[in-house]
Coordinates of C-alpha atoms in Angstrom, one line a residue:
Chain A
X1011 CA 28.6 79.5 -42.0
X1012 CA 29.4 75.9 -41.1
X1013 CA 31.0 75.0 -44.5
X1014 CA 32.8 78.3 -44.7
X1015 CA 34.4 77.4 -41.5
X1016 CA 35.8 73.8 -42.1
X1017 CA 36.9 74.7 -45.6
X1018 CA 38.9 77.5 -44.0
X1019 CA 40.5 74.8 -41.5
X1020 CA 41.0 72.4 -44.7
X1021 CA 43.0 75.7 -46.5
X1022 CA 45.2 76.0 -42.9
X1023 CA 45.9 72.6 -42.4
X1024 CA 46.6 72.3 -46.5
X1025 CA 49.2 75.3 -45.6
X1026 CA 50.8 73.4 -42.2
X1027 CA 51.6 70.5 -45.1
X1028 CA 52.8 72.0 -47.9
X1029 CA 54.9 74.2 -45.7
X1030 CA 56.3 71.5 -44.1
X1031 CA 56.9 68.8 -46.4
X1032 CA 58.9 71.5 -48.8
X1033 CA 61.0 72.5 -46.5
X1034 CA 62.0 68.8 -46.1
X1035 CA 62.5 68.6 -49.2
X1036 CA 64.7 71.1 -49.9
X1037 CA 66.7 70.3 -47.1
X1038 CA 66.5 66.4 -48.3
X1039 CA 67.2 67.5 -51.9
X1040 CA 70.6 68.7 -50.6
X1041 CA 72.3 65.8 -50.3
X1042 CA 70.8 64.4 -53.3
X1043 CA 72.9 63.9 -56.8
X1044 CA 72.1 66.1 -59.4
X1045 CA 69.6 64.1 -62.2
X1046 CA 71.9 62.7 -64.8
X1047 CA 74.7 63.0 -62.7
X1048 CA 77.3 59.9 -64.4
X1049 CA 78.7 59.2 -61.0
X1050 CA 75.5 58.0 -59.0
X1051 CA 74.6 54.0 -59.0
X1052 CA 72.0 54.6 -61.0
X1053 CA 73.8 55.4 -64.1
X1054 CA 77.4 53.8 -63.3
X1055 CA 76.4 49.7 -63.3
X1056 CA 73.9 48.5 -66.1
X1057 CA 72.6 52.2 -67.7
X1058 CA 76.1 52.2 -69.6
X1059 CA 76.1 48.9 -70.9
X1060 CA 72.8 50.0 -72.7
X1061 CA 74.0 52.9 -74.0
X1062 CA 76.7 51.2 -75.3
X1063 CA 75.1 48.6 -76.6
X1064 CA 71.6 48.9 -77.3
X1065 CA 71.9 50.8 -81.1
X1066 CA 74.3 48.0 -81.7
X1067 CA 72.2 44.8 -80.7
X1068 CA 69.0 46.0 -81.7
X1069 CA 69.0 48.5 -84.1
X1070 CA 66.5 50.4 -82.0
X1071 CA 67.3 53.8 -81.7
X1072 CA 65.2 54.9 -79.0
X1073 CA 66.9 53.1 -75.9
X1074 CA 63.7 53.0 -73.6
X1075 CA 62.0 50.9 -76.5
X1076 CA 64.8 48.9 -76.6
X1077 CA 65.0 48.4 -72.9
X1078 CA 61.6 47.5 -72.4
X1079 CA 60.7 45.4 -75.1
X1080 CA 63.9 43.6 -75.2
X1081 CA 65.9 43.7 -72.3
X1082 CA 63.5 44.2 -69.5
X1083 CA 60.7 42.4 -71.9
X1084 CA 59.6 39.5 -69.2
X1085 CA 58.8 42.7 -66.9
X1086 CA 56.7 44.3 -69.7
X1087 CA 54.7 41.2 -70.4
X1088 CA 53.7 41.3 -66.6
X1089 CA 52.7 45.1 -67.3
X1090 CA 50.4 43.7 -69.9
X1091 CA 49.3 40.9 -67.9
X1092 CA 48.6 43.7 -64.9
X1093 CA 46.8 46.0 -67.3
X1094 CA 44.4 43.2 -68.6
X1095 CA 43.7 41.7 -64.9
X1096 CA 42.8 45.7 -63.9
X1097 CA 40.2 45.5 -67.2
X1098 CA 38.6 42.0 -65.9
X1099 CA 38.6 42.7 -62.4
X1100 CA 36.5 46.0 -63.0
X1101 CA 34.3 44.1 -65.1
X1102 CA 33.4 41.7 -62.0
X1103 CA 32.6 44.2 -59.7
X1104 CA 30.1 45.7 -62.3
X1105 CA 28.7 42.9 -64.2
X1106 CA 26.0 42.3 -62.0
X1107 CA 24.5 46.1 -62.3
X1108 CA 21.9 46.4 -64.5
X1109 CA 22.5 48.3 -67.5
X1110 CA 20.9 51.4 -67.9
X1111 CA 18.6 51.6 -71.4
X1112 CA 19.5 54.0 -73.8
X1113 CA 17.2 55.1 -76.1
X1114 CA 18.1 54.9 -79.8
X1115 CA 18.3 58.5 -81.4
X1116 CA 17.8 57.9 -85.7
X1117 CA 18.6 61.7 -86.1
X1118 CA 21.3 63.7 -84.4
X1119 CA 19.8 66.9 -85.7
X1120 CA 16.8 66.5 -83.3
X1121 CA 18.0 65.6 -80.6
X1122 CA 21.8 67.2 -80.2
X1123 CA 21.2 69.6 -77.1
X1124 CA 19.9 66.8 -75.1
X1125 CA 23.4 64.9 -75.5
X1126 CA 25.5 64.3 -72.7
X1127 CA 28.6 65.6 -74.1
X1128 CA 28.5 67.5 -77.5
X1129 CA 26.8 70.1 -79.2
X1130 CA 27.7 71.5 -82.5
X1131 CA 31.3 72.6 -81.9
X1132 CA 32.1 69.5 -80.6
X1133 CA 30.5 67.4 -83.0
X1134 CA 32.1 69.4 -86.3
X1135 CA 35.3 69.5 -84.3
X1136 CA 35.8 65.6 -83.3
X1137 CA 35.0 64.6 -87.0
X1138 CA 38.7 66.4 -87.8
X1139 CA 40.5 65.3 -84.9
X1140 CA 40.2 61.4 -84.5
X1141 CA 41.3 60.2 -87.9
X1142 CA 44.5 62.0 -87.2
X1143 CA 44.7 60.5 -84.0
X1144 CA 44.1 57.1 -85.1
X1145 CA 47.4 57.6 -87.9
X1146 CA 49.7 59.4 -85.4
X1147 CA 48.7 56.3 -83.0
X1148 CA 49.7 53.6 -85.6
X1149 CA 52.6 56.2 -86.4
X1150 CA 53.4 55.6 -82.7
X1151 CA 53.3 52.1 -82.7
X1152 CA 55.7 51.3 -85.6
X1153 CA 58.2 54.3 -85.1
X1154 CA 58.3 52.9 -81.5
X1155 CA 62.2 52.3 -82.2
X1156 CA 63.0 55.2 -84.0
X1157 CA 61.3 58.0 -81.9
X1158 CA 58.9 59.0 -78.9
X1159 CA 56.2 56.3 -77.9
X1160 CA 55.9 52.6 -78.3
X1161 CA 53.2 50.1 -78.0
X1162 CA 51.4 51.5 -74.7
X1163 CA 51.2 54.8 -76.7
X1164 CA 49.9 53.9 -79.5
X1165 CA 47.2 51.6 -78.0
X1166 CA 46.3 54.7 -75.3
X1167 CA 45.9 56.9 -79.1
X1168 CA 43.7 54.7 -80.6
X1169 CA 41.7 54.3 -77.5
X1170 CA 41.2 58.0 -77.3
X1171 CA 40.1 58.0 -80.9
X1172 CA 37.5 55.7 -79.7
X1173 CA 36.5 57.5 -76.8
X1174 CA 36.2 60.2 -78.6
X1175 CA 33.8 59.0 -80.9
X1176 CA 31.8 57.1 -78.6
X1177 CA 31.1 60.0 -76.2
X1178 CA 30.5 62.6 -78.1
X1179 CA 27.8 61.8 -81.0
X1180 CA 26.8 58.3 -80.8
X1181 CA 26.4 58.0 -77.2
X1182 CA 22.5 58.2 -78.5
X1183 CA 23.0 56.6 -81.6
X1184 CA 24.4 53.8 -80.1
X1185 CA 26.0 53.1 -83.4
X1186 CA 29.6 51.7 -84.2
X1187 CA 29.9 50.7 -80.4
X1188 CA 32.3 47.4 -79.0
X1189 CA 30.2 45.2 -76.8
X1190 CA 32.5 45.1 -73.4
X1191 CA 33.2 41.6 -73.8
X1192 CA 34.2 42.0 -77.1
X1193 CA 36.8 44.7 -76.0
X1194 CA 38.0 42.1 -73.1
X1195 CA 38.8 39.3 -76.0
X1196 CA 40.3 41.9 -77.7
X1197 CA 42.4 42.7 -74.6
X1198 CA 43.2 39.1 -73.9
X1199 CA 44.2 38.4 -77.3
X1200 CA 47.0 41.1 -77.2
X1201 CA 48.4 39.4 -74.1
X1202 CA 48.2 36.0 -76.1
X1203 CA 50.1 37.5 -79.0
X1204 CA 53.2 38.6 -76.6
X1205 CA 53.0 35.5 -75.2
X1206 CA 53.4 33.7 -78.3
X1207 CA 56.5 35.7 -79.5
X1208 CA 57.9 34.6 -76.4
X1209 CA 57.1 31.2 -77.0
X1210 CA 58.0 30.9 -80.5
X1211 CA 62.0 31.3 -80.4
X1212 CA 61.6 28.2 -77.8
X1213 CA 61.2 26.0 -80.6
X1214 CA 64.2 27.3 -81.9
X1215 CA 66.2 26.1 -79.2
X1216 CA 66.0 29.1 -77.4
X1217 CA 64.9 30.5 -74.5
X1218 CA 61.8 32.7 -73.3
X1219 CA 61.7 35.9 -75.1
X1220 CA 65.0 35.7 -76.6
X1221 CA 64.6 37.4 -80.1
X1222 CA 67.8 35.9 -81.3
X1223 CA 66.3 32.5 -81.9
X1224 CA 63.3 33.8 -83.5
X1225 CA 62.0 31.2 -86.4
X1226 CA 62.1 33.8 -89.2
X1227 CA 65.6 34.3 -90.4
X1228 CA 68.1 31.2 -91.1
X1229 CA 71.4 32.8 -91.4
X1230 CA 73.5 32.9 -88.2
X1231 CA 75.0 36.5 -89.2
X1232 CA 75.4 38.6 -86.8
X1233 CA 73.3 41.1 -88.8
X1234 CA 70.3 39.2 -89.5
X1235 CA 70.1 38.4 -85.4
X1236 CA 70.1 42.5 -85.5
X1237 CA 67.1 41.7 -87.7
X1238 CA 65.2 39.2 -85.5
X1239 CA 65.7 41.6 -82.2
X1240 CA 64.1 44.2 -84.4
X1241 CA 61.2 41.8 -85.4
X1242 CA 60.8 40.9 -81.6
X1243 CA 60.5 44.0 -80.3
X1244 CA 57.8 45.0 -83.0
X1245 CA 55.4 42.0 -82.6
X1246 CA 56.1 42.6 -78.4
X1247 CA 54.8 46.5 -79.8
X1248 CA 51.9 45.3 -81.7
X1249 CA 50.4 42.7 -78.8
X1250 CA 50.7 45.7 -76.1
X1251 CA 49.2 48.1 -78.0
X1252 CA 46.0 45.8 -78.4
X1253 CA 45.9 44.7 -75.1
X1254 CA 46.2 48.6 -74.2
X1255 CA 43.5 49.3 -76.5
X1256 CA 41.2 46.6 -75.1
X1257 CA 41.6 47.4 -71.5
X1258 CA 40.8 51.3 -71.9
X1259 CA 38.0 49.9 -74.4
X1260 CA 36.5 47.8 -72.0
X1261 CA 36.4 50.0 -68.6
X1262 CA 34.5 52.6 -70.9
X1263 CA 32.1 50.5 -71.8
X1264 CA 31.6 48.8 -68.6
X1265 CA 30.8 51.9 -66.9
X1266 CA 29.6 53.7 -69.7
X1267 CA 26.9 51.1 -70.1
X1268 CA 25.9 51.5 -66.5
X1269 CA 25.6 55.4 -66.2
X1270 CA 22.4 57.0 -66.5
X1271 CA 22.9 60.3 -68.4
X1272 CA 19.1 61.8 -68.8
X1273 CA 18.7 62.9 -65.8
Chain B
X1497 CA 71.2 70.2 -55.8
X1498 CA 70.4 73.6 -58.5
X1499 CA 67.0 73.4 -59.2
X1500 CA 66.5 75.6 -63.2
X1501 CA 63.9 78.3 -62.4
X1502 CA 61.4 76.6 -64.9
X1503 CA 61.1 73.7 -63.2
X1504 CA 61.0 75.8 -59.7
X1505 CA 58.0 77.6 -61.3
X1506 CA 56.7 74.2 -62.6
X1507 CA 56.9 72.9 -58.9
X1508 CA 55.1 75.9 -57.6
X1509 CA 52.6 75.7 -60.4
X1510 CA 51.8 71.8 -59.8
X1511 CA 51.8 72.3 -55.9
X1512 CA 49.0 75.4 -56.4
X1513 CA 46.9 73.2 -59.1
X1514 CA 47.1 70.7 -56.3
X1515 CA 45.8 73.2 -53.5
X1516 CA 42.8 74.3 -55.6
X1517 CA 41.7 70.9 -56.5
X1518 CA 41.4 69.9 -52.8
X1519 CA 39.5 73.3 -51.8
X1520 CA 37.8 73.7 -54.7
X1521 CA 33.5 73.4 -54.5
X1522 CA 32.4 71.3 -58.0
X1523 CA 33.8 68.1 -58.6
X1524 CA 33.4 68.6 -62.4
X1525 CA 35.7 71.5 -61.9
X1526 CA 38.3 70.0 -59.9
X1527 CA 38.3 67.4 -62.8
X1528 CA 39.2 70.0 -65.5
X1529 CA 42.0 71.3 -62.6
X1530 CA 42.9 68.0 -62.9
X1531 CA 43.7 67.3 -66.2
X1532 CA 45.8 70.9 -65.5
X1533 CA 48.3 69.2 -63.2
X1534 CA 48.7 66.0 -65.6
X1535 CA 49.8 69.0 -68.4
X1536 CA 52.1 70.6 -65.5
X1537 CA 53.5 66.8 -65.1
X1538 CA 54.4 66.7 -68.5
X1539 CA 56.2 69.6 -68.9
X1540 CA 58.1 68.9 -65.8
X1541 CA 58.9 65.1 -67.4
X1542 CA 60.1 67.1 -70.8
X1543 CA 62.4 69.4 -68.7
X1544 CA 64.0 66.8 -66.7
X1545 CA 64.3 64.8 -70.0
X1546 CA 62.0 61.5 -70.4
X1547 CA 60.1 62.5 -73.2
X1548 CA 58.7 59.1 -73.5
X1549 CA 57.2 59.3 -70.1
X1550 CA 55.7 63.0 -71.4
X1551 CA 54.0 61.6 -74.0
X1552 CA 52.5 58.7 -71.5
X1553 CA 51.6 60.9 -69.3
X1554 CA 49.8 63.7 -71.9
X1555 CA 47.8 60.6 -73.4
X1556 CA 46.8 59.1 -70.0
X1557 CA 46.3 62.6 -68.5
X1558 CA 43.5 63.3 -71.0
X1559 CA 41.9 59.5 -70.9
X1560 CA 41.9 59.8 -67.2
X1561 CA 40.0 63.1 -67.3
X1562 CA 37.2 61.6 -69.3
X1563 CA 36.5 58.4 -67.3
X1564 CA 36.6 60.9 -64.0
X1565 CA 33.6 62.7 -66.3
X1566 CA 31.7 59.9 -67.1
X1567 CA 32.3 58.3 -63.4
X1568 CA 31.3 62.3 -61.9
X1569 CA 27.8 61.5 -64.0
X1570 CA 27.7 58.1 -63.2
X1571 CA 27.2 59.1 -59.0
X1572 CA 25.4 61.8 -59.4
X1573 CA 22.2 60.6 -58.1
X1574 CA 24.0 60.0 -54.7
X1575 CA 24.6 63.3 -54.5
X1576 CA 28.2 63.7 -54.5
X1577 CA 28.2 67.3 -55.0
X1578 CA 25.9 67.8 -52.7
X1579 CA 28.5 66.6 -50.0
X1580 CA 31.1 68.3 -51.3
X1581 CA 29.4 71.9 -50.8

Protein backbone atom coordinates (compact mmCIF):
# COMPACT_ATOMS: atom_id res chain seq x y z
CA UNK A 1 0.00 0.00 0.00
CA UNK A 2 3.03 2.06 0.96
CA UNK A 3 4.70 1.86 -2.44
CA UNK A 4 1.41 2.34 -4.26
CA UNK A 5 1.13 5.55 -2.47
CA UNK A 6 4.59 7.29 -3.05
CA UNK A 7 4.60 6.13 -6.66
CA UNK A 8 1.25 7.85 -7.08
CA UNK A 9 2.87 11.18 -5.48
CA UNK A 10 6.09 10.50 -7.86
CA UNK A 11 3.29 10.33 -11.03
CA UNK A 12 1.65 13.93 -9.51
CA UNK A 13 4.58 15.70 -8.84
CA UNK A 14 6.05 14.15 -12.49
CA UNK A 15 2.67 16.02 -13.80
CA UNK A 16 3.25 19.50 -11.67
CA UNK A 17 6.73 19.44 -13.85
CA UNK A 18 6.06 18.61 -17.11
CA UNK A 19 3.03 20.84 -16.95
CA UNK A 20 4.90 23.49 -15.96
CA UNK A 21 8.10 23.58 -17.63
CA UNK A 22 6.05 23.16 -21.21
CA UNK A 23 4.18 25.85 -20.70
CA UNK A 24 7.41 27.83 -20.36
CA UNK A 25 8.52 26.68 -22.99
CA UNK A 26 6.12 27.41 -25.29
CA UNK A 27 5.78 30.79 -24.07
CA UNK A 28 9.83 31.06 -24.18
CA UNK A 29 9.87 29.41 -27.69
CA UNK A 30 7.90 32.50 -28.80
CA UNK A 31 10.39 34.85 -29.02
CA UNK A 32 12.78 32.41 -30.26
CA UNK A 33 14.05 32.44 -34.12
CA UNK A 34 12.90 29.84 -36.21
CA UNK A 35 15.91 26.93 -36.60
CA UNK A 36 17.79 27.82 -39.73
CA UNK A 37 16.51 31.09 -39.73
CA UNK A 38 19.64 33.21 -41.97
CA UNK A 39 19.13 36.27 -39.97
CA UNK A 40 19.97 35.01 -36.27
CA UNK A 41 23.84 35.38 -35.06
CA UNK A 42 24.27 32.06 -35.32
CA UNK A 43 24.18 31.67 -38.97
CA UNK A 44 25.03 35.46 -40.10
CA UNK A 45 29.02 35.70 -38.73
CA UNK A 46 31.33 32.53 -39.30
CA UNK A 47 28.46 29.73 -40.56
CA UNK A 48 28.64 31.51 -44.01
CA UNK A 49 32.18 31.75 -44.47
CA UNK A 50 32.03 27.87 -44.17
CA UNK A 51 29.60 27.39 -46.42
CA UNK A 52 31.28 29.38 -48.78
CA UNK A 53 34.29 28.10 -48.42
CA UNK A 54 34.66 24.75 -46.98
CA UNK A 55 33.95 22.57 -50.55
CA UNK A 56 36.55 24.90 -51.88
CA UNK A 57 39.47 24.58 -49.30
CA UNK A 58 38.99 21.16 -48.50
CA UNK A 59 37.36 19.23 -50.84
CA UNK A 60 35.20 17.85 -48.11
CA UNK A 61 31.83 17.67 -49.00
CA UNK A 62 30.26 17.12 -45.79
CA UNK A 63 30.79 20.60 -44.01
CA UNK A 64 30.53 19.18 -40.32
CA UNK A 65 33.66 16.92 -41.23
CA UNK A 66 35.25 19.69 -42.52
CA UNK A 67 34.56 21.87 -39.59
CA UNK A 68 35.60 19.58 -37.07
CA UNK A 69 38.60 18.00 -38.33
CA UNK A 70 39.92 21.04 -39.92
CA UNK A 71 38.68 24.20 -38.76
CA UNK A 72 37.63 23.52 -35.21
CA UNK A 73 40.42 20.52 -35.20
CA UNK A 74 42.44 21.82 -31.90
CA UNK A 75 38.78 21.46 -30.23
CA UNK A 76 38.45 17.86 -31.58
CA UNK A 77 41.78 16.72 -30.35
CA UNK A 78 40.64 17.85 -26.85
CA UNK A 79 37.40 15.65 -27.52
CA UNK A 80 39.82 12.78 -27.99
CA UNK A 81 41.94 13.65 -25.26
CA UNK A 82 38.44 13.92 -22.95
CA UNK A 83 37.28 10.57 -24.30
CA UNK A 84 40.57 8.71 -23.42
CA UNK A 85 40.88 10.51 -19.78
CA UNK A 86 36.91 9.16 -19.20
CA UNK A 87 38.46 5.47 -20.38
CA UNK A 88 41.50 5.77 -17.75
CA UNK A 89 39.83 7.41 -15.07
CA UNK A 90 37.11 4.43 -14.99
CA UNK A 91 39.76 2.09 -14.99
CA UNK A 92 41.25 3.63 -11.58
CA UNK A 93 38.28 3.51 -9.78
CA UNK A 94 37.96 -0.26 -10.74
CA UNK A 95 41.37 -1.64 -10.87
CA UNK A 96 41.50 -2.59 -7.49
CA UNK A 97 38.25 -4.90 -7.56
CA UNK A 98 38.90 -8.20 -7.88
CA UNK A 99 37.98 -9.87 -10.95
CA UNK A 100 35.30 -12.23 -10.96
CA UNK A 101 36.47 -15.86 -12.48
CA UNK A 102 34.83 -17.11 -15.34
CA UNK A 103 34.79 -20.40 -16.07
CA UNK A 104 35.96 -21.61 -19.57
CA UNK A 105 33.08 -23.17 -21.57
CA UNK A 106 35.00 -25.67 -24.58
CA UNK A 107 31.43 -26.20 -26.16
CA UNK A 108 28.70 -23.70 -26.69
CA UNK A 109 26.23 -26.49 -27.48
CA UNK A 110 26.22 -27.54 -23.75
CA UNK A 111 26.11 -24.90 -22.17
CA UNK A 112 24.05 -22.09 -24.30
CA UNK A 113 20.93 -21.52 -21.87
CA UNK A 114 23.10 -20.85 -19.08
CA UNK A 115 24.56 -17.72 -20.98
CA UNK A 116 24.10 -14.38 -19.80
CA UNK A 117 22.89 -12.94 -23.03
CA UNK A 118 22.15 -15.26 -25.98
CA UNK A 119 20.45 -18.28 -26.87
CA UNK A 120 19.95 -19.62 -30.34
CA UNK A 121 18.32 -16.64 -32.06
CA UNK A 122 20.75 -14.48 -30.89
CA UNK A 123 23.71 -16.47 -31.56
CA UNK A 124 22.65 -17.43 -35.43
CA UNK A 125 21.59 -13.81 -35.70
CA UNK A 126 24.83 -11.89 -34.43
CA UNK A 127 27.03 -14.20 -36.74
CA UNK A 128 25.11 -12.12 -39.87
CA UNK A 129 25.09 -8.82 -38.41
CA UNK A 130 28.68 -7.74 -37.13
CA UNK A 131 30.78 -8.32 -40.30
CA UNK A 132 28.44 -5.82 -41.84
CA UNK A 133 28.87 -3.57 -39.14
CA UNK A 134 32.46 -3.80 -39.09
CA UNK A 135 32.47 -2.75 -43.28
CA UNK A 136 29.75 -0.01 -42.87
CA UNK A 137 32.01 1.24 -39.79
CA UNK A 138 35.28 1.40 -41.97
CA UNK A 139 32.78 2.66 -44.75
CA UNK A 140 32.12 5.44 -42.21
CA UNK A 141 35.43 6.29 -41.49
CA UNK A 142 36.73 6.93 -44.97
CA UNK A 143 33.53 8.41 -46.54
CA UNK A 144 33.71 10.78 -43.52
CA UNK A 145 34.05 13.78 -46.16
CA UNK A 146 31.76 12.66 -48.56
CA UNK A 147 28.60 11.62 -46.47
CA UNK A 148 27.05 10.95 -42.88
CA UNK A 149 29.64 10.05 -40.03
CA UNK A 150 33.29 10.57 -39.52
CA UNK A 151 35.91 9.16 -37.24
CA UNK A 152 33.79 9.02 -33.83
CA UNK A 153 31.23 6.96 -35.96
CA UNK A 154 33.10 4.68 -37.35
CA UNK A 155 35.13 3.85 -34.13
CA UNK A 156 31.51 3.76 -32.04
CA UNK A 157 30.67 0.84 -35.28
CA UNK A 158 33.41 -1.09 -34.77
CA UNK A 159 33.12 -1.05 -31.07
CA UNK A 160 29.57 -2.34 -31.36
CA UNK A 161 30.84 -5.09 -33.59
CA UNK A 162 32.91 -6.00 -30.74
CA UNK A 163 30.50 -5.74 -28.17
CA UNK A 164 28.49 -7.62 -29.92
CA UNK A 165 30.56 -10.47 -30.20
CA UNK A 166 31.89 -10.37 -26.85
CA UNK A 167 28.57 -10.50 -24.98
CA UNK A 168 26.72 -12.64 -26.68
CA UNK A 169 28.65 -16.09 -27.33
CA UNK A 170 32.06 -15.94 -25.95
CA UNK A 171 31.26 -14.34 -22.77
CA UNK A 172 31.90 -18.15 -21.63
CA UNK A 173 34.33 -18.94 -24.09
CA UNK A 174 36.40 -16.36 -23.17
CA UNK A 175 37.87 -16.53 -26.57
CA UNK A 176 38.99 -13.62 -29.04
CA UNK A 177 38.77 -11.19 -25.98
CA UNK A 178 41.14 -7.57 -25.59
CA UNK A 179 42.76 -7.58 -22.22
CA UNK A 180 41.56 -3.91 -20.80
CA UNK A 181 44.93 -2.64 -20.83
CA UNK A 182 45.44 -3.64 -24.19
CA UNK A 183 42.32 -1.64 -25.33
CA UNK A 184 43.71 1.52 -23.17
CA UNK A 185 47.15 1.46 -25.40
CA UNK A 186 45.00 1.03 -28.16
CA UNK A 187 43.06 4.11 -26.98
CA UNK A 188 46.16 6.08 -26.24
CA UNK A 189 47.74 5.38 -29.38
CA UNK A 190 44.84 6.94 -31.40
CA UNK A 191 45.38 10.12 -29.41
CA UNK A 192 49.16 9.83 -30.25
CA UNK A 193 48.45 9.50 -33.97
CA UNK A 194 46.29 12.94 -33.97
CA UNK A 195 48.78 14.36 -32.14
CA UNK A 196 51.39 13.53 -34.51
CA UNK A 197 49.60 14.91 -37.69
CA UNK A 198 49.47 17.98 -35.80
CA UNK A 199 53.02 17.93 -35.18
CA UNK A 200 54.17 16.90 -38.42
CA UNK A 201 53.35 20.09 -40.73
CA UNK A 202 55.54 21.96 -37.84
CA UNK A 203 58.50 20.78 -39.38
CA UNK A 204 57.38 22.19 -42.44
CA UNK A 205 57.41 25.51 -41.20
CA UNK A 206 54.05 25.45 -40.18
CA UNK A 207 51.97 25.77 -37.49
CA UNK A 208 49.86 23.24 -35.19
CA UNK A 209 47.36 21.38 -37.12
CA UNK A 210 47.65 23.30 -40.22
CA UNK A 211 47.21 20.75 -43.03
CA UNK A 212 48.58 23.12 -45.57
CA UNK A 213 52.18 22.53 -44.54
CA UNK A 214 51.78 18.88 -44.39
CA UNK A 215 55.27 16.99 -45.48
CA UNK A 216 53.68 14.98 -48.26
CA UNK A 217 53.08 17.08 -51.30
CA UNK A 218 56.01 19.56 -52.73
CA UNK A 219 54.24 21.59 -55.13
CA UNK A 220 52.92 24.94 -53.79
CA UNK A 221 49.64 24.74 -56.16
CA UNK A 222 46.82 25.68 -54.87
CA UNK A 223 45.35 22.25 -55.70
CA UNK A 224 47.71 20.00 -54.22
CA UNK A 225 47.24 22.17 -50.62
CA UNK A 226 43.40 21.07 -51.47
CA UNK A 227 45.11 17.66 -51.44
CA UNK A 228 47.10 17.94 -48.11
CA UNK A 229 43.70 19.41 -46.14
CA UNK A 230 42.15 16.26 -47.47
CA UNK A 231 45.03 14.06 -46.18
CA UNK A 232 44.80 15.97 -42.78
CA UNK A 233 41.51 15.56 -42.10
CA UNK A 234 41.64 11.63 -42.96
CA UNK A 235 44.67 10.76 -40.67
CA UNK A 236 42.73 13.33 -37.83
CA UNK A 237 39.67 10.51 -38.88
CA UNK A 238 41.67 7.41 -38.60
CA UNK A 239 43.48 8.47 -34.93
CA UNK A 240 39.70 9.31 -33.48
CA UNK A 241 38.21 6.46 -34.58
CA UNK A 242 40.88 4.28 -32.68
CA UNK A 243 40.91 6.16 -29.73
CA UNK A 244 36.97 5.88 -29.96
CA UNK A 245 37.32 2.24 -30.36
CA UNK A 246 39.64 1.87 -27.45
CA UNK A 247 37.79 3.78 -24.95
CA UNK A 248 34.29 1.90 -25.49
CA UNK A 249 36.77 -1.28 -25.66
CA UNK A 250 38.13 -0.67 -22.48
CA UNK A 251 35.01 0.40 -20.11
CA UNK A 252 33.53 -3.05 -21.40
CA UNK A 253 36.11 -4.91 -20.32
CA UNK A 254 36.77 -3.17 -17.17
CA UNK A 255 33.39 -3.75 -15.93
CA UNK A 256 32.68 -6.71 -17.83
CA UNK A 257 35.60 -8.42 -16.11
CA UNK A 258 34.21 -7.43 -12.77
CA UNK A 259 30.49 -8.56 -13.00
CA UNK A 260 29.47 -11.76 -11.72
CA UNK A 261 26.86 -13.21 -14.12
CA UNK A 262 25.96 -16.87 -12.63
CA UNK A 263 24.08 -15.95 -10.19
CA UNK B 1 7.97 29.87 -33.61
CA UNK B 2 5.72 26.99 -35.92
CA UNK B 3 6.50 23.92 -34.52
CA UNK B 4 5.75 20.80 -37.82
CA UNK B 5 3.18 18.35 -36.20
CA UNK B 6 5.87 15.51 -36.49
CA UNK B 7 8.07 16.97 -34.36
CA UNK B 8 5.10 18.12 -31.97
CA UNK B 9 4.20 14.41 -31.82
CA UNK B 10 7.99 13.51 -31.44
CA UNK B 11 8.10 15.96 -28.41
CA UNK B 12 5.09 14.37 -26.85
CA UNK B 13 6.42 10.94 -27.63
CA UNK B 14 9.93 11.62 -25.96
CA UNK B 15 8.32 13.57 -22.98
CA UNK B 16 5.83 10.19 -22.41
CA UNK B 17 9.04 7.61 -22.90
CA UNK B 18 10.49 9.96 -20.33
CA UNK B 19 7.39 9.64 -17.80
CA UNK B 20 7.39 5.87 -17.95
CA UNK B 21 10.99 5.39 -17.45
CA UNK B 22 10.90 7.31 -14.06
CA UNK B 23 7.51 5.42 -12.90
CA UNK B 24 8.30 2.41 -14.30
CA UNK B 25 9.02 -0.87 -11.59
CA UNK B 26 12.13 -3.06 -13.31
CA UNK B 27 15.21 -1.33 -14.02
CA UNK B 28 15.90 -3.80 -16.97
CA UNK B 29 12.80 -2.44 -18.40
CA UNK B 30 13.30 1.10 -18.02
CA UNK B 31 16.58 0.34 -19.83
CA UNK B 32 14.92 -1.03 -22.97
CA UNK B 33 12.49 2.34 -22.53
CA UNK B 34 15.56 3.83 -22.69
CA UNK B 35 17.16 2.96 -25.58
CA UNK B 36 13.30 4.06 -26.98
CA UNK B 37 13.86 7.74 -26.16
CA UNK B 38 17.57 7.66 -27.72
CA UNK B 39 15.49 6.38 -31.17
CA UNK B 40 12.85 9.25 -30.49
CA UNK B 41 16.09 11.64 -30.28
CA UNK B 42 17.14 10.68 -33.45
CA UNK B 43 14.29 11.14 -35.36
CA UNK B 44 13.80 14.41 -33.83
CA UNK B 45 17.84 15.29 -34.89
CA UNK B 46 16.81 13.91 -38.62
CA UNK B 47 13.73 16.29 -38.65
CA UNK B 48 15.36 19.32 -37.52
CA UNK B 49 18.20 18.43 -39.97
CA UNK B 50 21.74 17.18 -38.34
CA UNK B 51 21.92 13.89 -39.70
CA UNK B 52 25.36 13.57 -38.50
CA UNK B 53 24.29 14.07 -35.00
CA UNK B 54 21.36 11.16 -35.86
CA UNK B 55 23.67 8.82 -36.71
CA UNK B 56 25.83 9.70 -33.26
CA UNK B 57 23.17 9.45 -31.47
CA UNK B 58 21.59 5.91 -32.96
CA UNK B 59 25.16 4.35 -32.49
CA UNK B 60 25.69 5.69 -28.91
CA UNK B 61 21.93 5.15 -28.11
CA UNK B 62 22.42 1.39 -28.61
CA UNK B 63 26.17 1.16 -26.90
CA UNK B 64 24.76 3.00 -23.96
CA UNK B 65 21.86 0.53 -23.61
CA UNK B 66 24.23 -2.40 -23.27
CA UNK B 67 26.71 -1.05 -20.70
CA UNK B 68 23.38 0.05 -18.61
CA UNK B 69 22.66 -4.11 -19.08
CA UNK B 70 25.74 -5.25 -18.08
CA UNK B 71 26.09 -2.45 -15.13
CA UNK B 72 22.02 -3.59 -14.17
CA UNK B 73 23.80 -7.24 -13.74
CA UNK B 74 26.81 -6.01 -12.33
CA UNK B 75 24.59 -4.46 -8.90
CA UNK B 76 22.40 -6.92 -8.69
CA UNK B 77 23.50 -8.44 -5.60
CA UNK B 78 22.77 -5.13 -3.77
CA UNK B 79 19.56 -5.47 -4.61
CA UNK B 80 18.79 -2.56 -6.70
CA UNK B 81 15.54 -3.80 -7.81
CA UNK B 82 14.64 -4.65 -4.74
CA UNK B 83 14.64 -0.80 -3.90
CA UNK B 84 13.08 0.21 -6.73
CA UNK B 85 9.72 -1.94 -6.00
Amino acid sequence: MKENKSRKKLAAGLIIVIIAVGTAAVKIGAFLPTIGDADTPANSYVANYYITNAVKETHSYNIVTAVLADYRGFDTLFETCVLFLSALVTMMVLFGKEKVPKMPVKNLAEDKYSAAFGGDIMDASFRIVVPIILIYGIYVLFHGEISLGGGFQAGALIACAYLLDRIIPSIRMGRGKIKEETALIIASMGAFFYVITGILPMFNGGNFLEFAKLPFGSSLAAESIVKLHTAGILMIEVGVTVCVMGVIIAILEVVLERTDFDE
Amino acid sequence: MPILLLEGLLLIAMIAIAAAIILGKKLLAATVIYCGFSLIAMLLYTVVGAADVAFTEAVIGTISTVYFIIAIKSIKGKRADDERK
